[in-house]
Short mmCIF file of C-alpha atoms in Angstrom, two decimals:
data_model
loop_
_atom_site.label_atom_id
_atom_site.label_comp_id
_atom_site.label_asym_id
_atom_site.label_seq_id
_atom_site.Cartn_x
_atom_site.Cartn_y
_atom_site.Cartn_z
CA MET N 15 0.00 0.00 0.00
CA LYS N 16 1.34 3.42 -0.97
CA LEU N 17 0.66 5.71 2.03
CA LEU N 18 1.00 9.44 1.41
CA LEU N 19 2.13 11.30 4.54
CA THR N 20 1.81 15.05 5.03
CA GLY N 21 3.69 16.71 7.88
CA ALA N 22 6.45 14.11 7.63
CA ASN N 23 9.10 16.29 9.26
CA GLY N 24 7.08 17.11 12.38
CA PHE N 25 7.34 15.38 15.75
CA VAL N 26 4.66 12.77 14.98
CA GLY N 27 5.57 12.52 11.29
CA ARG N 28 9.05 11.21 12.10
CA TYR N 29 7.51 8.41 14.18
CA VAL N 30 5.04 7.58 11.39
CA GLN N 31 7.98 7.21 8.98
CA ALA N 32 9.69 4.85 11.42
CA ALA N 33 6.57 2.74 12.04
CA LEU N 34 4.67 2.64 8.73
CA PRO N 35 5.91 2.27 5.15
CA CYS N 36 4.96 5.65 3.69
CA VAL N 37 5.86 8.20 1.05
CA PRO N 38 6.31 11.67 2.56
CA LEU N 39 4.95 14.60 0.60
CA ALA N 40 7.89 16.28 -1.19
CA ASP N 41 10.11 18.11 1.28
CA GLY N 42 9.28 21.80 1.38
CA LEU N 43 5.99 21.44 -0.52
CA ASP N 44 3.49 23.85 1.02
CA LEU N 45 -0.14 22.68 1.27
CA ARG N 46 -1.13 26.25 0.40
CA ASP N 47 0.47 25.82 -3.04
CA ARG N 48 -2.52 24.25 -4.75
CA ALA N 49 -0.91 23.64 -8.15
CA ALA N 50 2.24 22.03 -6.73
CA LEU N 51 0.18 19.87 -4.36
CA THR N 52 -2.12 18.72 -7.17
CA ALA N 53 0.87 17.78 -9.33
CA ALA N 54 2.58 15.91 -6.48
CA VAL N 55 -0.51 13.86 -5.60
CA ALA N 56 -1.14 13.07 -9.29
CA ALA N 57 2.45 11.83 -9.67
CA MET N 58 2.29 9.71 -6.52
CA ARG N 59 -1.18 8.15 -6.94
CA PRO N 60 -1.44 7.04 -3.28
CA ASP N 61 -3.61 4.20 -1.94
CA ALA N 62 -4.06 5.86 1.47
CA VAL N 63 -3.31 9.22 3.09
CA LEU N 64 -2.30 10.26 6.61
CA HIS N 65 -2.80 14.02 6.89
CA LEU N 66 -0.71 15.34 9.79
CA ALA N 67 0.54 18.66 8.42
CA ALA N 68 -0.66 21.62 10.48
CA GLN N 69 0.31 24.79 12.29
CA SER N 70 -0.29 23.42 15.78
CA PHE N 71 1.35 25.85 18.21
CA VAL N 72 -1.45 27.78 19.96
CA PRO N 73 0.50 30.99 20.78
CA ALA N 74 1.53 31.24 17.10
CA ALA N 75 -2.12 30.77 16.11
CA PHE N 76 -3.11 33.79 18.23
CA GLU N 77 -0.28 35.83 16.67
CA ASN N 78 -1.27 34.91 13.11
CA PRO N 79 -4.74 33.33 12.90
CA ARG N 80 -4.99 33.83 9.13
CA GLU N 81 -1.82 31.82 8.46
CA THR N 82 -3.03 29.08 10.82
CA PHE N 83 -6.36 28.93 8.98
CA ASP N 84 -4.69 28.95 5.56
CA ILE N 85 -2.49 25.98 6.49
CA ASN N 86 -4.97 23.94 8.53
CA PHE N 87 -8.24 24.54 6.68
CA THR N 88 -7.37 25.72 3.16
CA GLY N 89 -4.41 23.31 3.04
CA THR N 90 -6.78 20.45 3.86
CA LEU N 91 -9.21 21.59 1.16
CA ASN N 92 -6.34 21.74 -1.35
CA LEU N 93 -5.34 18.19 -0.41
CA LEU N 94 -8.90 16.88 -0.78
CA GLU N 95 -9.24 18.52 -4.20
CA ALA N 96 -5.84 17.15 -5.27
CA LEU N 97 -6.93 13.64 -4.23
CA GLN N 98 -10.18 14.00 -6.13
CA ALA N 99 -8.34 15.20 -9.24
CA ALA N 100 -6.07 12.12 -9.00
CA GLU N 101 -9.20 9.89 -8.80
CA PHE N 102 -8.16 8.68 -5.35
CA ARG N 103 -10.37 5.82 -4.10
CA GLY N 104 -8.64 4.87 -0.87
CA ARG N 105 -8.91 6.10 2.69
CA MET N 106 -7.59 9.26 4.35
CA LEU N 107 -6.95 9.78 8.05
CA PHE N 108 -7.40 13.40 9.12
CA VAL N 109 -5.59 14.35 12.33
CA GLY N 110 -7.55 16.94 14.29
CA SER N 111 -7.13 17.80 17.97
CA GLY N 112 -8.62 17.19 21.40
CA ASP N 113 -8.29 20.97 21.76
CA THR N 114 -11.44 21.34 19.63
CA TYR N 115 -13.64 20.44 22.63
CA GLY N 116 -12.63 23.68 24.35
CA GLN N 117 -13.59 24.21 27.98
CA VAL N 118 -15.08 20.98 29.35
CA SER N 119 -16.82 20.89 32.72
CA GLU N 120 -15.59 18.34 35.25
CA ALA N 121 -19.05 16.74 35.22
CA ALA N 122 -18.54 15.90 31.51
CA LEU N 123 -15.27 14.00 32.05
CA PRO N 124 -14.05 11.76 30.52
CA VAL N 125 -14.62 13.55 27.21
CA ARG N 126 -16.34 11.44 24.56
CA GLU N 127 -16.65 12.12 20.85
CA ASP N 128 -20.26 13.31 21.09
CA HIS N 129 -19.30 16.18 23.41
CA PRO N 130 -19.99 19.60 21.80
CA LEU N 131 -17.06 21.33 20.11
CA ARG N 132 -16.41 24.78 21.60
CA PRO N 133 -13.00 25.87 20.28
CA ARG N 134 -11.34 28.68 22.24
CA ASN N 135 -8.28 29.52 20.13
CA PRO N 136 -7.62 30.02 16.39
CA TYR N 137 -5.79 26.69 16.09
CA ALA N 138 -8.77 24.77 17.49
CA VAL N 139 -11.19 26.73 15.27
CA SER N 140 -9.14 25.79 12.19
CA LYS N 141 -9.23 22.12 13.21
CA VAL N 142 -13.01 22.15 13.81
CA ALA N 143 -13.50 23.67 10.35
CA ALA N 144 -11.14 21.21 8.63
CA GLU N 145 -12.75 18.25 10.43
CA ALA N 146 -16.22 19.40 9.31
CA LEU N 147 -14.88 19.67 5.76
CA CYS N 148 -13.49 16.14 5.97
CA TYR N 149 -16.79 14.81 7.29
CA GLN N 150 -18.62 16.38 4.35
CA TRP N 151 -16.14 14.87 1.87
CA SER N 152 -16.46 11.45 3.56
CA GLN N 153 -20.16 11.55 2.65
CA THR N 154 -20.00 13.08 -0.85
CA SER N 155 -16.68 12.12 -2.47
CA GLY N 156 -15.54 8.81 -3.92
CA PHE N 157 -13.18 8.04 -1.03
CA GLU N 158 -13.32 7.40 2.72
CA ILE N 159 -12.15 9.72 5.50
CA VAL N 160 -11.63 8.80 9.15
CA MET N 161 -10.97 11.60 11.66
CA VAL N 162 -9.08 11.63 14.94
CA ARG N 163 -8.92 14.01 17.89
CA PRO N 164 -5.62 13.27 19.66
CA PHE N 165 -4.94 14.62 23.13
CA ASN N 166 -1.50 15.50 24.54
CA HIS N 167 1.44 13.48 23.17
CA ILE N 168 4.75 12.77 24.87
CA GLY N 169 7.96 11.24 23.54
CA PRO N 170 11.61 11.69 22.58
CA GLY N 171 12.18 14.39 19.97
CA GLN N 172 9.34 16.63 21.10
CA SER N 173 9.93 20.38 21.01
CA PRO N 174 10.67 22.00 24.41
CA ARG N 175 7.80 24.37 23.60
CA PHE N 176 5.68 21.54 25.08
CA VAL N 177 5.51 21.15 28.83
CA LEU N 178 7.01 17.74 29.61
CA ALA N 179 9.78 18.04 27.01
CA ASP N 180 10.65 21.42 28.55
CA PHE N 181 10.70 19.95 32.07
CA ALA N 182 12.81 16.97 30.95
CA ARG N 183 15.35 19.38 29.44
CA GLN N 184 15.49 21.48 32.62
CA VAL N 185 15.84 18.39 34.82
CA MET N 186 18.67 17.02 32.66
CA GLU N 187 20.43 20.42 32.67
CA ILE N 188 20.33 20.34 36.48
CA ARG N 189 21.56 16.75 36.61
CA LEU N 190 24.50 17.57 34.31
CA GLY N 191 25.39 20.70 36.28
CA ARG N 192 24.35 23.01 33.44
CA ARG N 193 21.97 25.06 35.62
CA ALA N 194 21.18 25.75 39.27
CA PRO N 195 18.70 23.28 40.85
CA VAL N 196 15.72 25.55 40.21
CA LEU N 197 12.90 24.59 37.82
CA GLN N 198 10.93 27.30 36.03
CA VAL N 199 7.29 26.24 35.62
CA GLY N 200 3.86 27.59 34.76
CA ASP N 201 0.67 26.28 36.35
CA ILE N 202 1.52 22.67 37.27
CA ASP N 203 -1.60 21.92 39.29
CA VAL N 204 -3.67 21.15 36.20
CA THR N 205 -4.28 17.65 34.85
CA ARG N 206 -3.84 16.41 31.29
CA ASP N 207 -4.34 13.18 29.34
CA PHE N 208 -0.93 12.18 27.93
CA THR N 209 -0.25 9.35 25.45
CA ASP N 210 3.17 8.20 24.24
CA VAL N 211 3.65 9.27 20.62
CA ARG N 212 4.50 5.68 19.63
CA ASP N 213 1.12 4.51 20.91
CA VAL N 214 -0.54 7.40 19.03
CA VAL N 215 1.09 6.36 15.75
CA ARG N 216 0.01 2.75 16.30
CA ALA N 217 -3.57 4.01 16.71
CA TYR N 218 -3.30 5.90 13.41
CA GLY N 219 -2.12 2.78 11.60
CA LEU N 220 -5.01 0.72 12.99
CA LEU N 221 -7.57 3.40 12.08
CA LEU N 222 -6.29 3.52 8.50
CA GLU N 223 -7.10 -0.19 8.37
CA ARG N 224 -10.22 -0.51 10.51
CA GLY N 225 -11.70 2.93 11.26
CA ARG N 226 -15.20 3.68 10.00
CA ASN N 227 -15.79 6.17 7.21
CA GLY N 228 -17.02 9.52 8.55
CA GLU N 229 -16.36 8.57 12.18
CA VAL N 230 -14.24 10.57 14.62
CA TYR N 231 -12.10 8.95 17.32
CA ASN N 232 -10.39 10.30 20.42
CA VAL N 233 -6.77 9.16 20.69
CA CYS N 234 -5.84 9.37 24.37
CA SER N 235 -4.67 7.33 27.34
CA GLY N 236 -7.90 7.60 29.32
CA ARG N 237 -5.71 8.57 32.30
CA GLU N 238 -5.63 11.88 34.12
CA TYR N 239 -2.12 13.02 35.06
CA ARG N 240 -1.33 16.00 37.27
CA ILE N 241 1.58 17.96 35.78
CA ARG N 242 3.17 18.44 39.22
CA ASP N 243 3.24 14.64 39.76
CA LEU N 244 4.91 14.05 36.39
CA LEU N 245 7.51 16.72 37.15
CA GLN N 246 8.24 15.00 40.46
CA GLN N 247 8.55 11.68 38.62
CA LEU N 248 11.11 13.23 36.23
CA LEU N 249 13.15 14.45 39.23
CA THR N 250 12.98 11.00 40.85
CA LEU N 251 14.03 9.24 37.62
CA ALA N 252 16.96 11.66 37.27
CA GLY N 253 17.91 11.14 40.94
CA ILE N 254 17.96 14.86 41.80
CA ASP N 255 16.15 17.43 43.93
CA ALA N 256 15.22 20.92 42.78
CA THR N 257 13.29 23.97 43.87
CA ILE N 258 10.16 24.70 41.82
CA GLU N 259 9.57 28.35 40.89
CA GLN N 260 6.48 29.61 39.09
CA ASP N 261 7.31 31.95 36.20
CA PRO N 262 4.40 34.36 35.48
CA ALA N 263 5.41 34.41 31.78
CA ARG N 264 4.57 30.70 31.57
CA LEU N 265 1.01 31.07 32.83
CA ARG N 266 -1.77 30.83 30.23
CA ARG N 267 -5.11 32.53 30.66
CA ALA N 268 -8.41 30.64 31.20
CA GLU N 269 -6.63 27.31 31.63
CA GLN N 270 -8.67 24.10 31.65
CA ARG N 271 -8.06 22.74 35.16
CA ARG N 272 -8.72 19.06 34.51
CA ILE N 273 -8.95 16.96 31.35
CA VAL N 274 -9.22 13.25 30.64
CA ALA N 275 -10.82 11.60 27.62
CA SER N 276 -12.23 8.23 26.62
CA PHE N 277 -10.77 6.00 23.89
CA ALA N 278 -13.69 3.54 24.04
CA ALA N 279 -14.69 4.13 20.38
CA LEU N 280 -11.12 3.58 19.18
CA GLN N 281 -10.82 0.39 21.22
CA ARG N 282 -14.22 -0.88 20.02
CA ASP N 283 -13.30 -0.57 16.32
CA THR N 284 -9.57 -1.43 16.38
CA GLY N 285 -8.78 -3.18 19.67
CA TRP N 286 -6.20 -0.45 20.47
CA GLN N 287 -5.16 0.46 23.95
CA PRO N 288 -2.08 2.33 25.21
CA ALA N 289 0.88 0.02 25.79
CA ILE N 290 3.81 2.23 26.85
CA PRO N 291 3.81 3.10 30.57
CA MET N 292 4.27 6.75 31.59
CA GLU N 293 7.49 5.93 33.47
CA GLN N 294 9.06 4.64 30.24
CA SER N 295 7.91 7.71 28.29
CA LEU N 296 9.45 10.03 30.90
CA GLN N 297 12.70 8.03 31.07
CA ASP N 298 12.97 8.09 27.27
CA LEU N 299 12.42 11.87 27.32
CA LEU N 300 15.25 12.32 29.83
CA ASN N 301 17.56 10.03 27.86
CA ASP N 302 16.79 11.99 24.69
CA TRP N 303 17.99 15.24 26.30
CA GLU N 304 21.13 13.76 27.81
CA LYS N 305 23.13 13.52 24.55
CA PRO N 306 22.64 17.08 23.21
CA LEU N 307 23.23 18.57 26.68
CA ARG N 308 26.45 16.67 27.46
#
């Protein structure tokens, strides 16, 4: 099977390339370049598509919402039209975001796929719009589309713009004597649903095979982790102590206090469940930072 992968050079894309035989979209090809995208898809004639490419950093989305929308929504439309022009008859997996649910009350936890979408940032809005577009195409085009809403990922190679990768870097810097034993943090008394990126990619592969056309699936661990507890676990794994200091610059407004989601639909249709324990994910994160910091 010839699997076309967009977003191949991103954090998740690199794991997809390692786990699934795929053909990355030409390096440097911009989804906003409709003509180039159409030509590339026509030349490749894929059997399946995994659409990961996106502008996914929320602060950047607030700074430039139009660019985020152009990449995430218009880029998706360009891809769908390119597939149609190439007479694609396979299946596409569209990667959305758990962020599309917006503020979820504690009474509604764990979040299920039928929960209303109330996006609260431009990135989430762009993903809601692109997902709606994909649903429409799943019903009216000649090919199938399955949609996913992944929650927080964790794993080696993740940008330190993301919380646990940032903490792992700080912890390793302390362990190697590169900084004083003081950790700079934001609000760490919130909870999040983290899944190891390797488990996430395995879910994507299974959904390409067994997901239902037009259906949307949460990809999550179904476990609620308090950020403070994970930070403490990183310190324990590294064998160090440190003072924790809250940096006002790291605080985000209107933060969701608790989040945990359900992967029951994904498990029902594919048999998937998370396999990599959190301790291994955290240890792998620390190990990943050790080499560049030495």
